[in-house]
């Protein structure tokens, strides 16, 4: 199966922005593209042409009328590099930092996903929420139960979303009902890879929760499985909270630090995405850069759980840059919106004395996140050859946005205001593989259950 619908051609017109390079590492001119009156042509789910409307309009196939979005901003779809679909129901849980929050809220909620029907309801609402927020690719945790993975991939497939996901591996330090074993976790993950990886747009991610909830045997098995299936992703958490880091030291006294636990078991490398990395040391960041390991920066979560301030400037230091993407980390994160996530990333960066400009923020939310997942040739850009996933942003979505954006002087300022003030209301439309998948002003009726009543 390919990404798109065979034989389908669509075109959209309007202001467009996208990235060809990394603005942390090259000049803005080399990295960033802005077409004030752009035209995008999509065939069979892929982008086949993009550029200035006047220059390109002769290429519009007969019978195709571009959908025109004047005064909007068309960007590659947002890519969320770290989210837990199974925590959709526990966003905004009061009063704890990481370990207490896991014990009081998360581990309770995740047990509900042994029920496949409940998993389907939440997965359906989750996928719709991604689309409402302009997120077209996500790397997500599921629960420990294989049926929680089936439910998500089924709902993602119905919408043709590009989702990378996996069954959580956890064989200690959690309630019994959530535990697998090194062997069963390996077997279940292997079966799920066979069932889902590369089927349609689905990708599998081998997903040990974090070092404290896996025995050395389980991490060993996860490393073996990744070596057997190097085309899959690896997804876990690292160095989010200082108490967590001390706990890892006591659990793995032979390792030199938290990152070294994953290194030892062969869990670093291209395609490995580690959430948070707030407290990584300089040496650990260098090791990530050397191995191609990516970090998902999750600012709303880091603030919500009081975890600390991620230093994006250090992570992207041109002398040894790491791959960095943005993540919402729902349910510790507080918004599905990657615009809201950029807003908080800006504030976190300000607290570290680094002004994160809007060009870099939009890069992190699109092509940077695609890079982090090893998908930069596939998604995250409007250049021809990429899958035609894109979002149409509305600078006049609310009265306050309209008054503020009416006085911006250039595209950079417009993007900044959208990032700081925008949320799902600013997502006018979301296209998946060239097809309209969410229209804010004319909601599509999918005839699917929503989880609202059940969550
Ligand atoms: N570390 C281990 N599990 C989790 C989780 O579910 N959320 C967050 N934010 N951190 C974690
Ligand atoms: Zn997380």
Coordinates of C-alpha atoms and ligand atoms in Angstrom, one line a residue:
X1 CA 0.0 0.0 0.0
X2 CA 1.2 3.5 -0.7
X3 CA 0.6 6.7 1.3
X4 CA -2.1 8.2 -0.8
X5 CA -5.1 7.6 -2.9
X6 CA -4.2 6.3 -6.3
X7 CA -5.2 8.6 -9.1
X8 CA -6.1 11.5 -6.9
X9 CA -4.8 15.0 -7.7
X10 CA -5.3 18.0 -5.5
X11 CA -3.9 21.5 -5.4
X12 CA -3.9 24.3 -2.9
X13 CA -2.9 27.9 -3.2
X14 CA -1.9 30.4 -0.6
X15 CA 1.1 31.7 1.5
X16 CA 3.4 28.7 2.2
X17 CA 6.4 28.1 4.4
X18 CA 8.6 25.0 4.8
X19 CA 12.2 24.0 5.4
X20 CA 15.0 22.6 3.2
X21 CA 17.6 22.6 6.0
X22 CA 18.2 23.1 9.7
X23 CA 18.1 26.8 10.7
X24 CA 20.2 26.0 13.8
X25 CA 23.0 24.9 11.5
X26 CA 22.7 26.9 8.3
X27 CA 21.7 30.3 7.3
X28 CA 18.0 31.2 7.3
X29 CA 18.1 31.6 3.5
X30 CA 19.4 28.1 3.0
X31 CA 17.0 26.5 5.5
X32 CA 13.7 28.3 5.2
X33 CA 11.4 28.8 2.2
X34 CA 8.5 31.3 2.0
X35 CA 6.2 31.6 -1.0
X36 CA 3.8 34.5 -0.4
X37 CA 1.5 33.2 -3.1
X38 CA 2.3 29.5 -3.4
X39 CA 0.8 26.6 -5.3
X40 CA 1.1 23.0 -4.1
X41 CA 0.2 20.1 -6.4
X42 CA -0.3 16.6 -4.9
X43 CA -0.7 13.4 -6.8
X44 CA -1.4 10.0 -5.3
X45 CA -0.7 11.3 -1.9
X46 CA 2.6 12.9 -2.6
X47 CA 3.7 16.4 -3.4
X48 CA 4.7 16.7 -7.0
X49 CA 5.2 20.4 -7.4
X50 CA 5.5 23.5 -5.2
X51 CA 6.4 27.1 -6.0
X52 CA 5.1 30.5 -6.9
X53 CA 1.5 30.3 -8.2
X54 CA 2.1 32.4 -11.3
X55 CA 5.2 30.4 -12.3
X56 CA 3.6 27.0 -11.7
X57 CA -0.1 27.4 -12.6
X58 CA 0.4 25.9 -16.1
X59 CA 1.2 22.7 -14.4
X60 CA -2.2 22.3 -12.8
X61 CA -3.8 19.3 -14.4
X62 CA -7.0 19.7 -16.4
X63 CA -10.1 19.6 -14.2
X64 CA -8.2 20.4 -11.0
X65 CA -9.2 23.7 -9.2
X66 CA -6.8 24.7 -6.4
X67 CA -8.4 25.3 -3.1
X68 CA -7.5 28.9 -2.3
X69 CA -6.5 30.0 1.2
X70 CA -5.6 33.7 0.8
X71 CA -4.4 35.3 4.0
X72 CA -3.6 31.9 5.6
X73 CA -0.3 30.1 6.1
X74 CA 0.2 26.6 4.7
X75 CA 2.9 24.6 6.4
X76 CA 3.9 21.0 6.4
X77 CA 1.8 19.1 8.9
X78 CA 3.0 19.2 12.5
X79 CA 5.0 16.2 13.8
X80 CA 4.6 15.2 17.5
X81 CA 7.7 13.2 18.5
X82 CA 6.4 12.1 21.9
X83 CA 2.9 11.5 23.1
X84 CA 1.0 8.9 25.0
X85 CA -2.4 8.2 23.4
X86 CA -3.4 6.1 26.4
X87 CA -3.1 9.2 28.6
X88 CA -5.6 11.3 26.7
X89 CA -8.0 10.9 29.6
X90 CA -5.7 12.1 32.3
X91 CA -4.5 15.4 31.1
X92 CA -4.4 18.0 33.8
X93 CA -4.0 15.7 36.8
X94 CA -3.2 17.8 39.9
X95 CA -0.4 18.0 42.2
X96 CA 2.5 15.6 41.6
X97 CA 5.9 15.3 40.0
X98 CA 6.9 12.5 37.7
X99 CA 7.1 9.4 39.9
X100 CA 4.0 10.2 42.0
X101 CA 2.1 11.3 38.9
X102 CA 2.9 7.9 37.3
X103 CA 1.7 6.0 40.4
X104 CA -1.4 8.0 41.2
X105 CA -2.8 8.7 37.7
X106 CA -1.0 7.1 34.8
X107 CA -0.7 3.5 36.0
X108 CA -4.3 3.5 37.0
X109 CA -5.6 4.8 33.7
X110 CA -3.3 2.6 31.6
X111 CA -4.9 -0.5 33.1
X112 CA -8.2 0.4 31.4
X113 CA -6.6 -0.4 28.0
X114 CA -6.8 -4.1 28.6
X115 CA -10.3 -3.5 27.3
X116 CA -10.1 -3.3 23.5
X117 CA -13.4 -1.5 23.2
X118 CA -12.2 1.3 25.6
X119 CA -8.9 1.4 23.7
X120 CA -10.7 1.9 20.4
X121 CA -12.8 4.7 21.8
X122 CA -9.8 6.6 23.1
X123 CA -7.8 5.9 20.0
X124 CA -10.5 7.3 17.8
X125 CA -10.8 10.5 19.8
X126 CA -7.0 10.8 19.9
X127 CA -6.6 10.6 16.1
X128 CA -9.4 13.2 15.6
X129 CA -7.7 15.4 18.1
X130 CA -4.4 15.2 16.3
X131 CA -6.1 16.2 13.0
X132 CA -7.9 19.1 14.7
X133 CA -4.5 20.4 15.8
X134 CA -2.8 20.0 12.5
X135 CA -0.7 17.1 13.6
X136 CA -0.2 14.6 10.8
X137 CA 2.5 12.4 12.2
X138 CA 3.0 11.3 15.8
X139 CA 5.3 8.9 17.7
X140 CA 3.2 7.6 20.5
X141 CA 3.3 5.2 23.5
X142 CA 0.5 2.7 23.9
X143 CA -0.2 0.6 27.0
X144 CA 1.4 -2.7 27.8
X145 CA -1.4 -4.6 26.2
X146 CA -1.1 -5.5 22.5
X147 CA -4.8 -4.8 21.9
X148 CA -4.0 -1.1 22.8
X149 CA -1.6 -1.1 19.9
X150 CA -4.1 -2.8 17.5
X151 CA -6.7 -0.2 18.4
X152 CA -4.5 2.7 17.7
X153 CA -3.1 1.4 14.4
X154 CA -6.7 0.5 13.2
X155 CA -8.0 4.1 14.0
X156 CA -4.9 5.7 12.4
X157 CA -5.3 3.6 9.3
X158 CA -8.9 4.7 8.9
X159 CA -7.6 8.2 8.7
X160 CA -4.4 7.5 6.8
X161 CA -2.4 9.2 9.6
X162 CA 1.3 8.4 9.8
X163 CA 1.7 7.0 13.3
X164 CA 4.6 5.3 14.9
X165 CA 3.7 3.4 18.0
X166 CA 4.5 0.5 20.2
X167 CA 3.5 -1.6 23.1
X168 CA 5.1 -0.5 26.4
X169 CA 7.6 -2.8 27.8
X170 CA 7.5 -2.9 31.6
X171 CA 8.6 -5.8 33.8
X172 CA 9.1 -4.2 37.2
X173 CA 8.2 -1.3 39.4
X174 CA 4.6 -0.9 38.3
X175 CA 1.3 -2.6 39.3
X176 CA 1.2 -6.3 38.5
X177 CA -1.6 -5.8 36.0
X178 CA 0.7 -3.6 33.9
X179 CA 3.7 -5.9 33.9
X180 CA 4.9 -8.2 31.1
X181 CA 8.1 -10.2 31.2
X182 CA 11.3 -9.9 29.2
X183 CA 10.2 -12.9 27.1
X184 CA 6.5 -12.0 26.7
X185 CA 7.3 -8.3 25.9
X186 CA 9.7 -9.4 23.2
X187 CA 7.3 -11.9 21.7
X188 CA 4.3 -9.5 21.8
X189 CA 6.4 -6.7 20.3
X190 CA 7.7 -9.0 17.5
X191 CA 4.2 -10.1 16.6
X192 CA 3.0 -6.5 16.5
X193 CA 6.0 -5.6 14.2
X194 CA 4.9 -8.3 11.9
X195 CA 1.3 -7.2 12.0
X196 CA 1.7 -3.4 11.7
X197 CA 5.1 -2.2 10.7
X198 CA 5.1 -0.8 7.2
X199 CA 1.4 -1.6 6.7
X200 CA -0.1 1.5 5.1
X201 CA 1.5 4.4 6.9
X202 CA 2.0 2.6 10.2
X203 CA 5.4 2.3 11.8
X204 CA 6.4 0.3 14.8
X205 CA 8.4 1.7 17.7
X206 CA 10.0 -0.6 20.3
X207 CA 9.0 1.0 23.5
X208 CA 10.6 0.3 26.9
X209 CA 8.9 2.8 29.2
X210 CA 12.1 4.0 30.9
X211 CA 15.0 2.3 32.6
X212 CA 13.3 2.0 36.1
X213 CA 10.5 -0.1 34.8
X214 CA 12.6 -2.6 32.9
X215 CA 15.0 -5.2 34.2
X216 CA 18.3 -5.6 32.5
X217 CA 16.9 -8.7 30.9
X218 CA 14.1 -6.8 29.3
X219 CA 16.4 -4.0 28.0
X220 CA 18.6 -6.7 26.6
X221 CA 15.6 -8.2 24.8
X222 CA 14.6 -4.8 23.5
X223 CA 18.1 -4.3 22.1
X224 CA 18.0 -7.7 20.5
X225 CA 14.6 -7.0 18.9
X226 CA 15.8 -3.7 17.5
X227 CA 18.9 -5.3 16.0
X228 CA 16.6 -7.9 14.4
X229 CA 14.3 -5.1 13.1
X230 CA 16.5 -2.1 12.6
X231 CA 13.9 -0.5 10.3
X232 CA 11.6 0.1 13.4
X233 CA 12.0 3.0 15.8
X234 CA 13.1 2.9 19.4
X235 CA 11.2 5.1 21.9
X236 CA 11.7 5.7 25.6
X237 CA 12.2 8.4 28.2
X238 CA 15.5 9.7 29.6
X239 CA 16.7 12.2 32.3
X240 CA 13.4 14.0 32.8
X241 CA 13.4 14.5 36.6
X242 CA 16.3 14.6 39.1
X243 CA 14.7 12.0 41.4
X244 CA 14.2 9.7 38.5
X245 CA 17.9 10.0 37.6
X246 CA 19.0 9.1 41.1
X247 CA 16.7 6.1 41.0
X248 CA 18.3 4.9 37.8
X249 CA 21.7 5.2 39.3
X250 CA 20.7 3.0 42.2
X251 CA 19.1 0.4 39.9
X252 CA 22.0 0.3 37.5
X253 CA 25.1 0.9 39.7
X254 CA 27.4 -0.5 37.0
X255 CA 26.5 2.0 34.4
X256 CA 28.1 5.5 34.3
X257 CA 24.8 7.3 34.0
X258 CA 21.2 7.2 32.8
X259 CA 22.1 7.4 29.0
X260 CA 24.7 4.7 29.4
X261 CA 22.0 2.3 30.5
X262 CA 20.4 2.6 27.1
X263 CA 23.8 2.7 25.4
X264 CA 24.9 -0.5 27.1
X265 CA 21.8 -2.4 25.8
X266 CA 22.1 -1.1 22.2
X267 CA 19.2 1.2 22.4
X268 CA 20.9 4.3 21.0
X269 CA 21.3 5.1 17.3
X270 CA 19.4 6.6 14.3
X271 CA 15.7 6.0 14.9
X272 CA 16.0 6.1 18.6
X273 CA 13.9 8.9 20.2
X274 CA 14.4 9.7 23.8
X275 CA 11.7 11.9 25.4
X276 CA 12.8 14.9 27.6
X277 CA 16.6 14.7 28.2
X278 CA 16.2 17.8 30.3
X279 CA 19.1 16.9 32.6
X280 CA 21.5 15.2 30.0
X281 CA 25.1 16.1 30.7
X282 CA 27.4 17.6 28.0
X283 CA 29.0 14.2 27.6
X284 CA 25.6 12.5 27.2
X285 CA 24.5 15.0 24.6
X286 CA 27.8 14.4 22.7
X287 CA 27.0 10.6 22.8
X288 CA 23.5 11.3 21.4
X289 CA 25.0 13.4 18.6
X290 CA 27.6 10.7 17.9
X291 CA 25.1 7.9 17.7
X292 CA 22.3 9.9 15.8
X293 CA 20.0 9.5 18.8
X294 CA 17.2 12.1 19.0
X295 CA 15.6 13.9 21.9
X296 CA 12.0 15.0 22.0
X297 CA 11.7 18.3 23.7
X298 CA 8.4 18.4 25.6
X299 CA 8.1 21.9 27.2
X300 CA 4.4 21.8 28.4
X301 CA 5.1 18.5 30.2
X302 CA 8.4 19.7 31.7
X303 CA 6.7 22.7 33.1
X304 CA 3.6 20.9 34.2
X305 CA 5.5 18.2 36.1
X306 CA 8.1 20.7 37.4
X307 CA 10.8 18.6 35.7
X308 CA 13.1 21.4 34.6
X309 CA 14.2 23.5 31.7
X310 CA 15.5 21.9 28.5
X311 CA 18.4 23.8 27.0
X312 CA 17.6 23.7 23.3
X313 CA 20.6 25.9 22.5
X314 CA 23.0 23.3 24.0
X315 CA 21.2 20.4 22.3
X316 CA 21.6 22.1 18.9
X317 CA 25.1 23.3 19.5
X318 CA 26.6 23.3 15.9
X319 CA 29.8 21.7 17.2
X320 CA 27.9 18.5 18.0
X321 CA 24.2 19.0 17.2
X322 CA 21.7 16.5 18.3
X323 CA 18.5 15.7 16.4
X324 CA 15.7 17.5 18.4
X325 CA 12.0 17.3 17.8
X326 CA 9.1 18.7 19.7
X327 CA 6.6 16.6 21.7
X328 CA 3.4 17.3 23.5
X329 CA 3.8 14.4 25.9
X330 CA 0.1 14.1 26.6
X331 CA -1.0 13.4 29.4
X332 CA 1.8 15.1 31.3
X333 CA 1.8 17.7 28.6
X334 CA -1.1 20.0 28.6
X335 CA -2.1 20.6 25.0
X336 CA -2.3 18.6 21.8
X337 CA -1.4 21.8 19.9
X338 CA 2.1 22.0 18.5
X339 CA 1.5 25.8 18.3
X340 CA 1.0 25.8 22.1
X341 CA 4.0 23.6 22.4
X342 CA 6.1 26.1 20.4
X343 CA 4.8 28.8 22.7
X344 CA 6.0 27.0 25.8
X345 CA 9.3 26.0 24.1
X346 CA 9.9 29.7 23.5
X347 CA 9.2 30.5 27.2
X348 CA 11.5 27.7 28.4
X349 CA 14.2 28.9 26.1
X350 CA 13.8 32.5 27.4
X351 CA 14.3 31.1 30.9
X352 CA 17.6 29.7 29.7
X353 CA 18.5 33.0 28.1
X354 CA 18.1 31.9 24.6
X355 CA 15.6 33.6 22.2
X356 CA 14.1 30.8 20.2
X357 CA 12.8 32.5 17.1
X358 CA 9.8 31.4 15.1
X359 CA 11.7 30.0 12.2
X360 CA 13.6 27.6 14.5
X361 CA 10.4 26.8 16.4
X362 CA 8.5 25.9 13.2
X363 CA 11.5 23.9 12.1
X364 CA 11.4 21.9 15.3
X365 CA 7.7 21.2 14.9
X366 CA 8.0 20.0 11.3
X367 CA 11.2 19.0 9.5
X368 CA 13.2 18.9 12.8
X369 CA 10.8 16.4 14.2
X370 CA 10.8 14.4 11.0
X371 CA 14.6 14.3 11.2
X372 CA 14.4 13.1 14.8
X373 CA 12.3 10.2 13.7
X374 CA 14.5 9.5 10.6
X375 CA 11.6 10.5 8.3
X376 CA 13.0 13.7 6.8
X377 CA 12.7 12.3 3.3
X378 CA 9.1 11.2 3.8
X379 CA 7.3 13.9 5.8
X380 CA 7.8 17.3 7.3
X381 CA 8.4 19.4 4.2
X382 CA 6.5 20.7 1.2
X383 CA 9.3 19.8 -1.2
X384 CA 8.3 17.5 -4.0
X385 CA 8.6 13.8 -3.2
X386 CA 7.3 14.3 0.4
X387 CA 4.0 12.9 1.5
X388 CA 1.3 15.5 1.1
X389 CA 0.5 16.1 4.7
X390 CA 0.0 19.8 5.5
X391 CA -1.8 22.2 7.7
X392 CA -3.6 25.5 6.8
X393 CA -3.2 28.1 9.6
X394 CA -5.6 31.0 10.1
X395 CA -4.0 34.2 11.4
X396 CA -7.4 35.7 12.1
X397 CA -8.8 32.7 14.0
X398 CA -9.8 34.8 17.0
X399 CA -10.5 38.5 17.4
X400 CA -7.3 39.0 19.4
X401 CA -5.2 37.0 16.9
X402 CA -6.7 39.1 14.1
X403 CA -5.9 42.4 15.7
X404 CA -2.3 41.3 16.5
X405 CA -1.6 39.7 13.1
X406 CA -3.0 42.7 11.3
X407 CA 0.1 44.6 12.4
X408 CA 2.9 42.1 11.7
X409 CA 5.7 43.3 9.5
X410 CA 7.0 40.0 8.0
X411 CA 6.5 36.3 7.9
X412 CA 8.8 35.7 10.8
X413 CA 6.7 37.9 13.0
X414 CA 3.5 36.3 11.7
X415 CA 4.8 32.9 12.6
X416 CA 5.9 34.0 16.0
X417 CA 2.4 35.4 16.8
X418 CA 0.7 32.2 15.5
X419 CA 3.0 30.1 17.7
X420 CA 2.5 32.2 20.8
X421 CA -1.2 32.9 20.5
X422 CA -2.4 30.0 18.4
X423 CA -4.0 26.6 19.2
X424 CA -6.5 24.3 17.6
X425 CA -8.7 27.3 16.7
X426 CA -6.0 28.5 14.4
X427 CA -6.0 25.3 12.4
X428 CA -8.3 26.0 9.5
X429 CA -7.7 22.7 7.7
X430 CA -5.5 19.6 7.8
X431 CA -4.7 17.6 4.7
X432 CA -3.5 14.0 4.9
X433 CA -1.8 12.5 1.8
X434 CA -3.3 15.3 -0.3
X435 CA -6.9 14.8 1.0
X436 CA -8.8 17.1 3.3
X437 CA -9.0 15.4 6.7
X438 CA -10.1 18.2 9.0
X439 CA -12.0 21.3 8.1
X440 CA -12.5 23.6 11.1
X441 CA -15.5 25.3 9.5
X442 CA -17.2 22.3 8.1
X443 CA -16.4 19.3 10.4
X444 CA -16.4 16.0 8.6
X445 CA -18.7 13.3 9.9
X446 CA -16.7 10.2 10.3
X447 CA -19.4 8.2 11.9
X448 CA -17.0 6.9 14.5
X449 CA -17.4 6.8 18.2
X450 CA -15.9 9.5 20.3
X451 CA -14.4 8.8 23.7
X452 CA -15.8 11.9 25.3
X453 CA -18.6 10.1 27.2
X454 CA -16.4 7.2 28.3
X455 CA -13.2 8.8 29.3
Ligands
LIG1 N1 8.6 8.4 32.3 C1 8.2 7.1 32.3 N2 6.9 7.1 32.0 C2 6.5 8.3 31.7 C3 5.2 8.9 31.3 O1 4.2 8.2 31.1 N3 5.2 10.2 31.1 C4 6.3 11.0 31.4 N4 6.2 12.3 31.2 N5 7.5 10.5 31.8 C5 7.6 9.2 31.9
LIG2 ZN1 6.2 10.6 28.0

